XYZ file of C-alpha atoms in Angstrom:
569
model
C 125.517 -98.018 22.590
C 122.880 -100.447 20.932
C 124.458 -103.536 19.429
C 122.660 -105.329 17.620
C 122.817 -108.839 16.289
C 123.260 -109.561 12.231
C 120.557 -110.092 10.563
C 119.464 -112.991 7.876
C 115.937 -112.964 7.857
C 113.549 -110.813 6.480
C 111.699 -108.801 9.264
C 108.279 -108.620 9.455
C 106.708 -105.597 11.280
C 103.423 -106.065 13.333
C 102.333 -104.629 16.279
C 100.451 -107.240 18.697
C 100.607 -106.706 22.357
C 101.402 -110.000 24.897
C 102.877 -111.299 28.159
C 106.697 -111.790 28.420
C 108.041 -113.989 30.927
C 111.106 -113.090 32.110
C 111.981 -115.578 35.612
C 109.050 -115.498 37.165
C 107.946 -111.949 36.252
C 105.391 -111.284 33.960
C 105.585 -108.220 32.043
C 103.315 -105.942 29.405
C 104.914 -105.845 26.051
C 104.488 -105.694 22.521
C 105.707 -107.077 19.392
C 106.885 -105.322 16.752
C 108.747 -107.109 14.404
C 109.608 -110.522 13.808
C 111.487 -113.070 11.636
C 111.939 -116.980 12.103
C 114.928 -116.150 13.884
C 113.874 -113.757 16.568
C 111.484 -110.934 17.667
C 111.506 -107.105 18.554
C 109.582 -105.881 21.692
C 108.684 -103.418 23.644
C 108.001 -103.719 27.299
C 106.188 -101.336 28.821
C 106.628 -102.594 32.562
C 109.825 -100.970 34.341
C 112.449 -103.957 33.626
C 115.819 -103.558 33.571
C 116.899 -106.339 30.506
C 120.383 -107.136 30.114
C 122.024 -109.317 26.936
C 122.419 -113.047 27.468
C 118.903 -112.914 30.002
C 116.512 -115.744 29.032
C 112.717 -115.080 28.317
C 109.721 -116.528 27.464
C 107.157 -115.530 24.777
C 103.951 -116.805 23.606
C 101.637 -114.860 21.042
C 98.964 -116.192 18.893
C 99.767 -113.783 15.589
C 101.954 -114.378 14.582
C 102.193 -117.985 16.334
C 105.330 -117.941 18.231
C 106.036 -119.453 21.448
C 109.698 -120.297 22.274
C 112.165 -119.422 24.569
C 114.449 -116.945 23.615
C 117.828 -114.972 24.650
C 117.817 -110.846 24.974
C 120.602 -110.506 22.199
C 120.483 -106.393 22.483
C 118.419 -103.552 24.211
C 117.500 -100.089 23.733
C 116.465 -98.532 26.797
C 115.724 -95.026 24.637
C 111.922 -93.914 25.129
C 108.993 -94.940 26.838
C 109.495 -98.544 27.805
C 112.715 -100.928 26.956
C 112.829 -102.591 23.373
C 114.826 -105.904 23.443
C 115.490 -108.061 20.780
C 114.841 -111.710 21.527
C 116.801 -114.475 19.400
C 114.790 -117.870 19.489
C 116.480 -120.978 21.068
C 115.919 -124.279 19.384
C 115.104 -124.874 15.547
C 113.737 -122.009 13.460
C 110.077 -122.739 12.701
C 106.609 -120.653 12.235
C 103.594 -121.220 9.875
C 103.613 -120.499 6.849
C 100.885 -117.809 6.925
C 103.289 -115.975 9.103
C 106.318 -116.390 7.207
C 107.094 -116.697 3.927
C 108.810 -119.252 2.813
C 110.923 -117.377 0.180
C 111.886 -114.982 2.928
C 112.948 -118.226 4.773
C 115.201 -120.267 2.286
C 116.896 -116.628 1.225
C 117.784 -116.374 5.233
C 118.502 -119.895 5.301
C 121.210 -118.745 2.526
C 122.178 -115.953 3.698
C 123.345 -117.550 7.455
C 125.099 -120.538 5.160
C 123.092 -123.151 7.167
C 123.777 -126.849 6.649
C 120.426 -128.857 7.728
C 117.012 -130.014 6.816
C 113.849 -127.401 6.345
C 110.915 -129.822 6.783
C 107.642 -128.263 5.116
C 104.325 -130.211 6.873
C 100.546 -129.600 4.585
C 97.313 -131.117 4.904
C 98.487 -133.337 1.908
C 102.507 -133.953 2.023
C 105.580 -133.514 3.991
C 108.751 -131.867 1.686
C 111.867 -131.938 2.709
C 114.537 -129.338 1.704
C 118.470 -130.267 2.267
C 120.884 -127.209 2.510
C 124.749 -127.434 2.840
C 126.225 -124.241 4.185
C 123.425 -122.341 2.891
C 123.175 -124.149 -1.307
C 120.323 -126.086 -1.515
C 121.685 -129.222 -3.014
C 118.057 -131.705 -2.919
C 114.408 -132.386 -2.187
C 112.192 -134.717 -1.245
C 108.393 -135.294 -0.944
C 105.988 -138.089 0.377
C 103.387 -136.838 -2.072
C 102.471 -139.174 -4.653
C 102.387 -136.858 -7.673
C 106.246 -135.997 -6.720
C 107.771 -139.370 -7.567
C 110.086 -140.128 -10.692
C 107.740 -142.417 -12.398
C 104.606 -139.815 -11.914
C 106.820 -137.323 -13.000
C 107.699 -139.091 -16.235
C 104.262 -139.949 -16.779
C 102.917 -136.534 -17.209
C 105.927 -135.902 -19.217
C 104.672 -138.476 -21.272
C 107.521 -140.521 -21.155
C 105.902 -143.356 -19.447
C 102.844 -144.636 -21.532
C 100.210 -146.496 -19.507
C 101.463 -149.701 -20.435
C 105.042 -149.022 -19.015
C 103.415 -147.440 -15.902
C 101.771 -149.874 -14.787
C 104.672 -151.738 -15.044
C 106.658 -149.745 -13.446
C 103.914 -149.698 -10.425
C 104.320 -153.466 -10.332
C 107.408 -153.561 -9.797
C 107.690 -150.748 -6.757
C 105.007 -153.114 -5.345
C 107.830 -155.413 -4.888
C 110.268 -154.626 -1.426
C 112.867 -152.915 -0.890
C 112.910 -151.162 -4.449
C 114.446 -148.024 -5.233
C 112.670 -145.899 -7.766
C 115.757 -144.976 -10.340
C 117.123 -148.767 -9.874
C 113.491 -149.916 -11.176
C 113.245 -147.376 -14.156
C 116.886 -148.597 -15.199
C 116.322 -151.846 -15.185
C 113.560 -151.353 -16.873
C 114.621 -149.818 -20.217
C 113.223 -146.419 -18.963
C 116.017 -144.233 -18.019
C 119.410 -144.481 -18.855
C 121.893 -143.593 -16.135
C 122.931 -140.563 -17.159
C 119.415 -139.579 -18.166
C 117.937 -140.959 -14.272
C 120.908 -138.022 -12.873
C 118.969 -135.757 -15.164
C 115.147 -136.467 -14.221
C 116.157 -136.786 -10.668
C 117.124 -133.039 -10.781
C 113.903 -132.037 -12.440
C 111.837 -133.233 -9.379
C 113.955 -132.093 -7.395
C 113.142 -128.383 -8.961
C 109.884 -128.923 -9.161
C 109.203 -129.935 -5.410
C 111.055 -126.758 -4.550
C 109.314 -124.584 -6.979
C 105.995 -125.479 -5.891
C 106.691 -124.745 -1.881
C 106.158 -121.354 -2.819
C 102.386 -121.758 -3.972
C 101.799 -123.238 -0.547
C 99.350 -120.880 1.712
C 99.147 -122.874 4.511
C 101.152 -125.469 6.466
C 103.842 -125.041 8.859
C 107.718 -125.539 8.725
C 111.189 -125.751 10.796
C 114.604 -126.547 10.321
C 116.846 -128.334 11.778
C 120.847 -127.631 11.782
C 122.200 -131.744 11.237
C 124.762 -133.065 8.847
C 123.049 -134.419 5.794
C 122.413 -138.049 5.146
C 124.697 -138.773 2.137
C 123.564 -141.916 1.447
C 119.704 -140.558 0.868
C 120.970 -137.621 -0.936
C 122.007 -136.414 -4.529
C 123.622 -133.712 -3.972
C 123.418 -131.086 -6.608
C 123.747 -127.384 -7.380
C 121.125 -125.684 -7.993
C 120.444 -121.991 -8.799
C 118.755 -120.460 -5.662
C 118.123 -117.834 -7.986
C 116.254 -119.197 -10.837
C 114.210 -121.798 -8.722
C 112.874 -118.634 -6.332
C 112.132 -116.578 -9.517
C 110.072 -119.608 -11.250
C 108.781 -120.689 -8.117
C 107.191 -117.119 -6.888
C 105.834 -116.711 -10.747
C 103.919 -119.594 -10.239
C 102.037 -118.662 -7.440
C 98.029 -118.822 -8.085
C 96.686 -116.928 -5.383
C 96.384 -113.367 -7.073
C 94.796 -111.952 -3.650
C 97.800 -113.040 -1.674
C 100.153 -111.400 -4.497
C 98.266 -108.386 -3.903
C 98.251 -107.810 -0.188
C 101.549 -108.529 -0.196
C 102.663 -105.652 -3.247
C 102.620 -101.731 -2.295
C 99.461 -100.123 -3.795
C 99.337 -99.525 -7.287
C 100.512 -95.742 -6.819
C 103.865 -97.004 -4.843
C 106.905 -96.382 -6.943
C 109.255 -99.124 -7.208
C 113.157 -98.701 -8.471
C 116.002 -101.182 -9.054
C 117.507 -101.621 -5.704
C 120.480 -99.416 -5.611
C 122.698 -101.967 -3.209
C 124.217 -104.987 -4.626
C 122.683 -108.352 -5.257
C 122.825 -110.767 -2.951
C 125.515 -113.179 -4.192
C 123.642 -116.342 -4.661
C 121.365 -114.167 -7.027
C 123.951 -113.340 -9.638
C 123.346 -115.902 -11.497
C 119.329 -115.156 -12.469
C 118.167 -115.689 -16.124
C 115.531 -112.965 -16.113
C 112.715 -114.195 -18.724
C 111.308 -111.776 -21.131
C 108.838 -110.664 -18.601
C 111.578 -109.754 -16.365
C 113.378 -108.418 -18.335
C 110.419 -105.810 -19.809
C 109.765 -104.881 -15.993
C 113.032 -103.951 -15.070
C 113.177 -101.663 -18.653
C 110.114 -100.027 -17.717
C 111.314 -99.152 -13.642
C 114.234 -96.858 -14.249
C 114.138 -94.585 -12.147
C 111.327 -94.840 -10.223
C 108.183 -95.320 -11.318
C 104.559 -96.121 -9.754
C 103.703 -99.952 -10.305
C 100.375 -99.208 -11.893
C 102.265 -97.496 -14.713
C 105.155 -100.089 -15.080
C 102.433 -102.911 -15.383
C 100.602 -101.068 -18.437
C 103.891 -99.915 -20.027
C 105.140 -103.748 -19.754
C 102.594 -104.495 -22.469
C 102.839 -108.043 -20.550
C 99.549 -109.933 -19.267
C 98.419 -107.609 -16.211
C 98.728 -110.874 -14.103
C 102.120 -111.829 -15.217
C 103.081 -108.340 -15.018
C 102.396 -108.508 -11.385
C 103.648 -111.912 -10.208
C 107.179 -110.794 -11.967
C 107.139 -107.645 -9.988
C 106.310 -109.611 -6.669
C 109.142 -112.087 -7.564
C 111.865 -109.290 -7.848
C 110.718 -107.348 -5.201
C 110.814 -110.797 -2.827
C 114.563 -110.836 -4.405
C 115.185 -107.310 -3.439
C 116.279 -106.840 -7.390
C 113.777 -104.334 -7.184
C 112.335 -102.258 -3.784
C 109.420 -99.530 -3.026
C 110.808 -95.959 -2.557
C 107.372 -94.465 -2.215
C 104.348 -96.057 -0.380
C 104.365 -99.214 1.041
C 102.432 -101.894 2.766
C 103.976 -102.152 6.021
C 107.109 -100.250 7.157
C 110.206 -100.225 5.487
C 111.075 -102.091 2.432
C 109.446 -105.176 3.943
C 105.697 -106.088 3.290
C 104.224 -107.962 5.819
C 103.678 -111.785 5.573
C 100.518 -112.858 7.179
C 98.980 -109.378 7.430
C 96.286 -110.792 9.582
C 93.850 -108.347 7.486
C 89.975 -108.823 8.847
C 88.292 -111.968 7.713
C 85.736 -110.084 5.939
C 88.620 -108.441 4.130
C 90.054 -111.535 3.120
C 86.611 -113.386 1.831
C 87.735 -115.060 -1.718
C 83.389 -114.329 -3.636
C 83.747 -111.756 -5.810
C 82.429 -108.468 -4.870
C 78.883 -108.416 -6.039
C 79.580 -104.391 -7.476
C 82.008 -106.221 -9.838
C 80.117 -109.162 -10.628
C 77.105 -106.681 -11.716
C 79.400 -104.806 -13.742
C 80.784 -108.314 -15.630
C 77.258 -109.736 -16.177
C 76.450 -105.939 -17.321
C 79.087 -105.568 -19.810
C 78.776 -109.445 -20.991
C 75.348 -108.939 -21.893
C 76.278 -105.841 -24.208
C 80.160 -105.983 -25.330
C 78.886 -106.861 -28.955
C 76.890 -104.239 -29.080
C 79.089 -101.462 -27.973
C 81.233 -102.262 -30.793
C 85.116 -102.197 -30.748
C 85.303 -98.156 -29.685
C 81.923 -98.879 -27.175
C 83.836 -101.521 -25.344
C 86.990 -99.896 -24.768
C 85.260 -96.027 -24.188
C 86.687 -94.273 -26.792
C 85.327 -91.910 -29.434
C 85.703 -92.922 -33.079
C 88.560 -90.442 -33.567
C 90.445 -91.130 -30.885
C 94.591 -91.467 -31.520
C 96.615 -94.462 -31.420
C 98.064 -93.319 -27.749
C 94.002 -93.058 -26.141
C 92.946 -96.590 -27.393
C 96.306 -98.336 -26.312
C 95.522 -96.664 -22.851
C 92.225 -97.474 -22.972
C 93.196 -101.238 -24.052
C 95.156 -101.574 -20.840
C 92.816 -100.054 -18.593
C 90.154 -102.890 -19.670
C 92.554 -105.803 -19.831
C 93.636 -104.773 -15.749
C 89.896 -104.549 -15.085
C 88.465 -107.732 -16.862
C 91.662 -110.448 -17.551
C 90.567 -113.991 -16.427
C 93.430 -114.009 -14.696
C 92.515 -110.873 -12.557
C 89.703 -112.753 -10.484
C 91.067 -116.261 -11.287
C 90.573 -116.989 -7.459
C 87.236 -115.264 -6.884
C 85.073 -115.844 -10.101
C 83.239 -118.902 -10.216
C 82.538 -120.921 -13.772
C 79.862 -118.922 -14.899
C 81.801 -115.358 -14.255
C 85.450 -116.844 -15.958
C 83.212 -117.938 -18.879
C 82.019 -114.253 -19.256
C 85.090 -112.580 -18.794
C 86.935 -114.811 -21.541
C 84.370 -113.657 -23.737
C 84.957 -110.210 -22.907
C 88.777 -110.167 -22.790
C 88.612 -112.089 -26.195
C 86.520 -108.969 -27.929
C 88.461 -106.430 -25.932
C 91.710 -107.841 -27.414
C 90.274 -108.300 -30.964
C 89.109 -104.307 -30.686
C 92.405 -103.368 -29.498
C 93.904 -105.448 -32.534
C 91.387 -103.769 -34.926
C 92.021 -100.297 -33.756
C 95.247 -100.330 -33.713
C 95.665 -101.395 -37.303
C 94.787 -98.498 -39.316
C 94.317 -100.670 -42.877
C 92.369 -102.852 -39.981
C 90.606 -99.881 -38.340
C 89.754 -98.374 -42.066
C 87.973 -101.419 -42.968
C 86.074 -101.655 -39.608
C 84.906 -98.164 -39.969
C 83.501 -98.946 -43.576
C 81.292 -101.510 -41.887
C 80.645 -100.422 -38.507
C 77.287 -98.758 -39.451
C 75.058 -101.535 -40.604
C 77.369 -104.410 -38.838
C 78.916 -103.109 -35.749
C 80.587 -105.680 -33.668
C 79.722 -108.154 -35.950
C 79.329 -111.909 -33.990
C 82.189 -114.009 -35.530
C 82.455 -117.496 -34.697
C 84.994 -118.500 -31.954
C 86.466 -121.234 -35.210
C 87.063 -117.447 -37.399
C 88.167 -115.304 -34.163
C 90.853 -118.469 -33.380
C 92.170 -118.668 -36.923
C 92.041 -114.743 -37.158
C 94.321 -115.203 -33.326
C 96.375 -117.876 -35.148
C 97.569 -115.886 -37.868
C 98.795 -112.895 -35.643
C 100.391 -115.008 -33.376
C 102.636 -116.311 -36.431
C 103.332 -113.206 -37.710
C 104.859 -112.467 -34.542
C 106.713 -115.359 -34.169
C 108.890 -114.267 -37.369
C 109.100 -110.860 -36.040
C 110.733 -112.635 -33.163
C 108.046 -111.117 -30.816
C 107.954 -114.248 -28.962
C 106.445 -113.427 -25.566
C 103.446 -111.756 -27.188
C 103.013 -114.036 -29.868
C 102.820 -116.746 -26.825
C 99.794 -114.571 -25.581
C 97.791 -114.659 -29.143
C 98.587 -118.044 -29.795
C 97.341 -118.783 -26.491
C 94.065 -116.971 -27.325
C 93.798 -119.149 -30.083
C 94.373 -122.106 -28.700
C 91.719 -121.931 -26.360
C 88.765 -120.352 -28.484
C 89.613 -123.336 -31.006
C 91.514 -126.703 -29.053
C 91.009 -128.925 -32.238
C 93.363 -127.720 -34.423
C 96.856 -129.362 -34.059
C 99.008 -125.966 -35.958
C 97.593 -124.190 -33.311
C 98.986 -126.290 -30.581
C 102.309 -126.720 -32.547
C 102.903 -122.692 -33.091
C 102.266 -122.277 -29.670
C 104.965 -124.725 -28.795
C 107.473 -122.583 -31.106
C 106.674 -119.525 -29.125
C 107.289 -121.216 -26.034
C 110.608 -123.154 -26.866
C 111.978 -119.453 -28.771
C 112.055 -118.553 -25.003
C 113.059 -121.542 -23.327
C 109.859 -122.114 -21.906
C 110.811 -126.240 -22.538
C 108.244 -127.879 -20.143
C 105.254 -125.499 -21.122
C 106.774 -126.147 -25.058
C 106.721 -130.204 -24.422
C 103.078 -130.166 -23.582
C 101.567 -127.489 -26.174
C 103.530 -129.580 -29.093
C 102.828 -133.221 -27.322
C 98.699 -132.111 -27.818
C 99.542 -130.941 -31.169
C 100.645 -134.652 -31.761
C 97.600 -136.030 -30.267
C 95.416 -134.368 -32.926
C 97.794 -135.221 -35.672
C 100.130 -138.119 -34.923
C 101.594 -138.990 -38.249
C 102.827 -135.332 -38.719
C 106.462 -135.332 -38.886
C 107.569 -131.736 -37.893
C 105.728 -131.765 -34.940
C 107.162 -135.249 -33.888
C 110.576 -133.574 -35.219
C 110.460 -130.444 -32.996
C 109.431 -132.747 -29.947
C 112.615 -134.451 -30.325
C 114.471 -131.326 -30.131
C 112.684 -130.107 -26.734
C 113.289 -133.418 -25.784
C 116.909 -132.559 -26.477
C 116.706 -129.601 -24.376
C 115.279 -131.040 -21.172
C 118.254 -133.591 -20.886
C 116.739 -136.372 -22.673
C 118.653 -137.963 -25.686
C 117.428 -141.319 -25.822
C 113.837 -140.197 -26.301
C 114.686 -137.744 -28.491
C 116.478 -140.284 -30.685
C 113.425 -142.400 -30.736
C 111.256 -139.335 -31.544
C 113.858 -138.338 -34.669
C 114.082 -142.115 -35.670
C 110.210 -141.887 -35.966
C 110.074 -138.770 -38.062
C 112.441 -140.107 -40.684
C 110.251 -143.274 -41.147
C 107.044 -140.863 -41.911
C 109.650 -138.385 -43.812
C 112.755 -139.894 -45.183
C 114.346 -136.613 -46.245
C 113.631 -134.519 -43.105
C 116.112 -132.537 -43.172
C 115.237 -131.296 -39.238
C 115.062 -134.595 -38.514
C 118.226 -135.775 -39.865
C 120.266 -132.872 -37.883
C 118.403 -133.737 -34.708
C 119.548 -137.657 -34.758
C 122.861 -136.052 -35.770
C 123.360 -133.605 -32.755
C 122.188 -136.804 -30.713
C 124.713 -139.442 -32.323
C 127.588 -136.551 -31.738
C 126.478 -135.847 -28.254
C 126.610 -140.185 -27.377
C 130.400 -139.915 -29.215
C 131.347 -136.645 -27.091
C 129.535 -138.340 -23.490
């Protein structure tokens, strides 16, 4: 009978062939699976293996070389298959392994220790106490308290500066200097300190190269806030903001594979997700069992954030592949190793031609030319046809290929596809198009009139509560027209209606910018403010709205909810 060991880690199955060392025997074998933890192989050489026998393994891809221990054996079929459980500290590249895959089996074995992650640019370090990841740390610069604050805004030059000064000084501890400073209070250093700590974790998972290991030791609780954070919401936010759409896409089934909600239960440190509306719209649009090509378009999300929200539940196992997959199993390969001329980032030259083709025409066509429908065509065809362009020509789509010149184009493209969609769709809309389509067919309209036409939708949807799409239009508008501060300042609604507080800070804070005397915006900053954990600035933010508006009513219930919150703390 085969026993074999339990399993934490995510198995990734590749078949490379090698030289196993077993004494002083060298055997034919071959790989075919792995995980930081151990490997499955097949010898091919006669060798009787038996449990608790030490080997040694050394393969180039993936990049393993360790001694290991035979932990089970099959000796069914041609040749033996072992499986080999590494000795020492769990490490690998990162091409090789994800690093999702690794802090979920770093969970999942309740492991109390360090996971050091080494880049060209910064060492991270990741502290786990029987499996909760309680704190982070990075030698970058940009991951420091006071950087941090200053692209929050909440250092102004003069105080950074300052604040440099002083670290300049030995033996100086960051949160001592921005208390004793007037920065932080106490209460609101605990509260920053968490942030960064999120947001070193969060971006590990945009890393594509580097290499890692951990190491089981007690942690150092003098170096250490310990805290508890939500393995479950920093994985989700962390995997949806991952750039590299290529790497997304090797590592999804093919558009044709069906994907259902996983029918065993949730691991337990996931139960405690806050699916955004994204989320939320995928896993509506998957019951069942349904091919990803066809949940993406029926999402009515962004194609791109369509498909980074399916890659984040799928690397969650909230949602699996039931039809074809990449790989074998329910587990997509990491490092897939495809052909270098495979994996070249230019943009195929086909798809370029067809860009610069349809760029130099898209006016032209009209609103029914560039989505390829006829002028009678139902509400059902141009909605299809709608999402068949935005998959093929969305900025975001070649974001990693596309140089400049090519993004420029395909902005300009998406913008017109979007505003025929919008047109179409609209029959009082569509009516009055139709009128004029003969002598003034995709009229030219300034980017100023297409961003205030943008702006306008985007509002209306805000009071129809459509909040996730209204983020999308506002967007739109936003970026054909950055001068406008109501722009800016709607888009920060949309944003903060979903709890998207960071992104909300920065769309109002530009808003500001344009129009600093303005006391709603400076009213509603206070309130994010609120939201992120800090009260003192928001104070200072409501204090400076009521000078500008006396009577701000807003304003008045912000300092209010802050003044109650300082009585209740």
């Amino acid at each position: 009978m085969v026993v074999r060991d339990k399993r934490h880690f995510r198995r990734y199955h590749k078949i490379t062939p090698f030289i196993l060392r077993v004494h002083d025997e060298y055997l034919q074998a071959k790989i075919v699976d792995y995980s930081p933890e151990g490997v499955g192989v097949v010898v091919e050489d006669g060798h009787t293996f038996t449990r608790g026998e030490q080997v040694n393994l050394i393969l180039s891809e993936p990049d393993i070389e360790t001694d290991g221990t035979v932990v089970w054996t099959d000796p069914a079929g041609p040749g033996s298959r072992i499986g080999i459980r590494n000795s020492g500290s769990l490490r690998g590249l990162i091409r090789d392994f994800r690093l999702t895959d690794a802090i979920i089996g770093l969970q999942r074995a309740e492991r109390t220790g360090i996971l050091t992650v080494t880049t060209d640019d910064a060492i991270r370090k990741v502290f786990f106490n029987s499996g909760a990841l309680v704190f982070a740390v990075s030698d970058r610069r940009e991951d420091t308290l006071g950087e941090m604050l200053f692209r929050m805004e909440r250092l102004t030059s003069e105080k950074m500066e300052l604040f440099r000064a002083e670290m300049e000084r030995p033996d100086q501890m960051e949160g001592a200097v921005l208390v004793r400073l007037g920065y932080l209070t106490p209460q609101e250093l605990v509260t920053a300190v968490r942030r960064l700590v999120e947001e070193i974790i969060t971006d590990l998972f945009g890393l594509g190269d580097g290499s890692f290991v951990f190491e089981d030791t007690p942690l150092p609780e003098r170096e250490i806030i310990p805290f508890r954070l939500s393995v479950a919401n920093l994985l989700y936010a962390g995997i949806k903001k991952i750039k590299d759409m290529q790497r997304i896409q090797r590592d999804l089934p093919p558009a044709a594979g069906i994907i259902t909600l996983s029918e065993g239960p949730v691991d337990h440190f996931f139960a405690d997700l806050r699916l955004d509306y994204a989320g939320t719209r995928i896993k509506s649009c998957i019951l069942g069992g349904r091919p990803i090509a066809d949940v993406v378009r029926d999402s009515q999300l962004d194609p791109a954030e369509a498909i980074k929200t399916i890659y984040a539940l799928m690397s969650m196992k909230i949602i699996e592949t039931t039809g074809t997959t990449t790989g074998e199993g329910n587990d997509p390969p990491a490092g897939d190793h495809q052909p270098e001329d495979e994996r070249l980032s230019e943009l195929d030259p086909a798809v370029r031609a067809e860009i610069e083709e349809l760029h130099a025409r898209y006016e032209d066509a009209g609103y029914y030319g560039v989505l390829g429908v006829s002028h009678d065509a139902p509400l059902p065809e141009i909605k299809a046809a709608y999402y068949r362009a935005a998959k093929k020509f969305h900025p975001d789509i070649h974001f990693t290929r596309a140089d400049d010149s090519v993004k420029s184009m395909l902005s300009d493209i998406f913008s017109y596809i979007y505003e025929s969609y919008a047109t179409l769709s609209n029959p009082a809309r569509r009516r009055e198009y139709d009128q004029t389509a003969a002598t003034k067919r995709g009229k030219t309209v300034s980017n100023t009139d297409k961003a205030r036409e943008r702006f306008e939708e985007g509002r209306t949807l805000i009071r129809k509560n459509s909040y996730a799409e209204a983020e999308l239009i506002l967007g739109q508008a936003v970026y054909l027209d950055q001068k406008v501060a109501e722009y800016h300042y709607y888009l920060g609604l949309a944003l903060v209606r979903q709890k998207k507080y960071k992104a909300a800070e920065k769309a109002i804070s530009r808003a500001i910018r344009i129009e600093p005397a303005n006391a709603a915006y400076i009213t509603e900053h206070g309130f994010i403010f609120l939201e992120l954990g800090f009260p003192i600035r928001a104070k200072g933010l409501f204090e400076k709205a009521l000078k500008i508006a006396p009577d701000s009513g807003p304003a008045l219930a912000g300092l209010k909810r802050v003044k109650e919150s300082e009585r209740a703390g």
